[in-house]
Structure formats: structure tokens, C-alpha cells
XYZ file of C-alpha atoms in Angstrom:
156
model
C 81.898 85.583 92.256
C 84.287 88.796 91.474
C 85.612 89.816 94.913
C 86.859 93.457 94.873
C 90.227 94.023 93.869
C 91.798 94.921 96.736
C 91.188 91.189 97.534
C 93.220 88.093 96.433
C 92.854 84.018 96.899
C 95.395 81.654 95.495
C 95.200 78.220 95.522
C 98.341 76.380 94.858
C 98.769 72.618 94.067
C 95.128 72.206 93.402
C 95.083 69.957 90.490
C 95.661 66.234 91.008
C 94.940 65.197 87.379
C 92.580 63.083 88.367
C 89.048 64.436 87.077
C 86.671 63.530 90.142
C 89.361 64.617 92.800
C 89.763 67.978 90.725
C 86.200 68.524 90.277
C 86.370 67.862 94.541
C 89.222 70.799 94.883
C 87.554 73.043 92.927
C 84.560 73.508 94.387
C 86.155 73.111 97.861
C 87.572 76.081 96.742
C 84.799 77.796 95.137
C 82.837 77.349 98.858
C 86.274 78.991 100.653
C 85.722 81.963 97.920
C 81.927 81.813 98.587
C 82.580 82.826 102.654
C 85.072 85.452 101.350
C 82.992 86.849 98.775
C 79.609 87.135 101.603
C 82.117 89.226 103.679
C 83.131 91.523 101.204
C 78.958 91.606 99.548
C 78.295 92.284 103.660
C 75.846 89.396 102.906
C 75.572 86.536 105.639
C 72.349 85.238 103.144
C 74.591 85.187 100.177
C 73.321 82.826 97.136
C 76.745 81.924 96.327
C 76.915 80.520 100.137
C 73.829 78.140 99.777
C 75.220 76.921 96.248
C 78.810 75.715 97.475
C 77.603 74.901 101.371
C 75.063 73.001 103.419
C 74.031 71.599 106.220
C 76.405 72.420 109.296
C 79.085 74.085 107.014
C 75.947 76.744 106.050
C 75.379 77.333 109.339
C 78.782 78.076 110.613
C 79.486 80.401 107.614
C 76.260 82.239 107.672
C 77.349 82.704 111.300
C 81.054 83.703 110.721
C 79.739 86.192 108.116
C 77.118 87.735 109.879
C 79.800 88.305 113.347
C 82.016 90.162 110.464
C 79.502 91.937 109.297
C 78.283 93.024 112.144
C 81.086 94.376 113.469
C 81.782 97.029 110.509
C 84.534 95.060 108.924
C 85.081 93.732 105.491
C 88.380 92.276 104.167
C 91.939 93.243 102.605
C 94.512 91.447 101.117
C 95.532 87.823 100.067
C 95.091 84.647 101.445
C 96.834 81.559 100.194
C 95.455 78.126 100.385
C 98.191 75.149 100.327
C 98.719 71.890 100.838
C 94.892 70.400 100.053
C 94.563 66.610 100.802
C 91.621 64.793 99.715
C 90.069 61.755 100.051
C 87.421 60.216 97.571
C 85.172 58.566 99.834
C 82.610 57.133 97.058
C 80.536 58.505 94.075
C 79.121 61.775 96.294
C 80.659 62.457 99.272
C 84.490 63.178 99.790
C 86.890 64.819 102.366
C 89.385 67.509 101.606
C 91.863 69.151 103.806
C 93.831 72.422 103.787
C 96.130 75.174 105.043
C 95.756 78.940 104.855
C 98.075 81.010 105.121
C 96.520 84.864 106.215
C 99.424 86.658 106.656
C 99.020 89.075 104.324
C 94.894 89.328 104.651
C 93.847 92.205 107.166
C 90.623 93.324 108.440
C 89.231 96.820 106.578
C 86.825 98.779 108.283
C 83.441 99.144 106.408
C 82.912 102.600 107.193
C 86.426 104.469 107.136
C 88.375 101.950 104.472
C 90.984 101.999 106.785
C 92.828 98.366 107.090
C 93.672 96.953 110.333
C 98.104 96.025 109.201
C 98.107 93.584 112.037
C 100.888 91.469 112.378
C 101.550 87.671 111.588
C 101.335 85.209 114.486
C 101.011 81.266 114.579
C 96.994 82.165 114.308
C 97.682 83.941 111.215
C 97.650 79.647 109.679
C 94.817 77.864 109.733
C 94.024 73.890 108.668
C 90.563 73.214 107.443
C 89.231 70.205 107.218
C 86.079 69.566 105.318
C 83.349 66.992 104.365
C 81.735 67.714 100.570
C 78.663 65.541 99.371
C 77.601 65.864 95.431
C 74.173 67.324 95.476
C 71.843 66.260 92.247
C 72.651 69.203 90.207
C 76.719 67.753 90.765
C 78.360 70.016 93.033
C 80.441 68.893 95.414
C 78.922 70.817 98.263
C 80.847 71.154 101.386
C 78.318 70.081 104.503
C 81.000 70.010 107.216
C 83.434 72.557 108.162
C 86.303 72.637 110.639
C 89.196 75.080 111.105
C 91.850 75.332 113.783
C 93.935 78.250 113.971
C 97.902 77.803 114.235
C 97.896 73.663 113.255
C 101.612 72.881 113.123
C 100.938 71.478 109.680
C 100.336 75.001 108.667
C 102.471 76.872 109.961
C 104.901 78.602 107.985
């Protein structure tokens, strides 16, 4: 998944040494980038969306997407996720937490390129938390997705 290059994720303190809980992170990750990378293909039916997500967390993407999508827009700018806590549950299933901080990411018009400079509130921060479940070809597909928009823990 390239996203365009007016577009940036980082991910800081995503590494735990550990190799299971890393190979958890990353693809937690990897499904975040998936959602951003449908918005910005103007795909709600994106491949990379069914290969990182399922079940509810599918859904509710596909959804979020397509209400983007639909309303002209695309993205702009960087987002940077913090702060990830996770919790091995057993061999396939697994529970990761997170902060975003989209400060400095702005909605761009479809159409016109023009990019919508809002500016940074409490909502601008937002904690997801997440359920991931190894699927047989050993991704750690997220299946459950939650985010709420100006979590203390978040805010910067």
C-alpha cells in the first residue's frame, strides 16, 4: 500500500521486542494504513481492507470509507499513532490499543485539491481500541474496532 505523497503515517514506539506482540502491532498498523489507503484509492471495496480487517471492523471501515468518499473528499497530511498497548490474549486473538494524533491531517477535496486547514481541537485525538484474531494464512486481522474522539489519554 503506497499512499500518495502528500500523505504521511508514523507510528512511534511500535516495537516491543517481543516477536508475537510485534507481529500484533504491525499489522494493527498495516489495517489503520489499509482505511487510509481506501480513502485516498476512493475505494470503500478495497482488497487491502478485507486482508487486514473482518468481521465488524470490515464493516465499520467499508462504511467510514464509503461516507468519505461520498462526500468528494480524500485526505492530506500526517497522522501520528502513539502510545499502542497490547495484550496477547492466546495463540490467535489479541487486543491492541492506541492514540492518534490528527492535528496535522486535513480533509482535501476530490475535485478542486483544495485542503480543508482546519484547526486542532480535543477531537483532533482519538484512542482506538481494537480486537485482532490470526486468520490461517497468519495475519493478525483486526475484527473489532472502536474509536472515541478527544479520550483524555490522547490528548496532547
Amino acid at each position: 500500500m503506497t499512499l500518495p505523497e502528500d500523505v504521511e503515517e508514523r507510528f512511534e514506539g511500535w516495537t516491543t521486542g517481543d516477536t508475537t506482540k510485534d507481529a500484533v502491532l504491525a499489522d494493527a498498523g498495516r489495517a489503520q494504513t489499509a482505511v487510509t489507503y481506501s480513502v485516498t484509492q476512493g475505494d470503500s471495496e478495497s482488497p487491502a481492507l478485507r486482508f487486514y480487517q473482518s468481521g465488524t471492523a470490515l464493516a465499520g471501515s467499508q462504511d467510514w470509507v464509503k461516507g468519505i468518499v461520498d462526500a468528494g473528499l480524500t485526505y492530506s497530511g500526517s497522522v501520528r499513532y502513539f502510545a499502542p498497548e497490547i495484550s496477547v490474549f492466546d495463540k490467535k486473538s489479541a487486543g491492541v490499543s492506541y492514540c492518534a494524533d490528527e492535528s496535522k491531517a486535513y480533509n482535501k477535496n476530490r475535485e478542486t485539491n483544495k485542503v480543508d486547514k482546519t484547526p486542532a481541537t480535543d477531537d483532533s485525538y482519538v484512542l482506538y481500541s481494537t480486537r485482532l484474531e490470526k486468520n490461517d494464512e497468519g495475519v493478525w486481522q483486526t475484527t473489532k474496532l472502536e474509536s472515541e474522539r478527544g479520550n483524555k489519554k490522547c490528548v496532547q
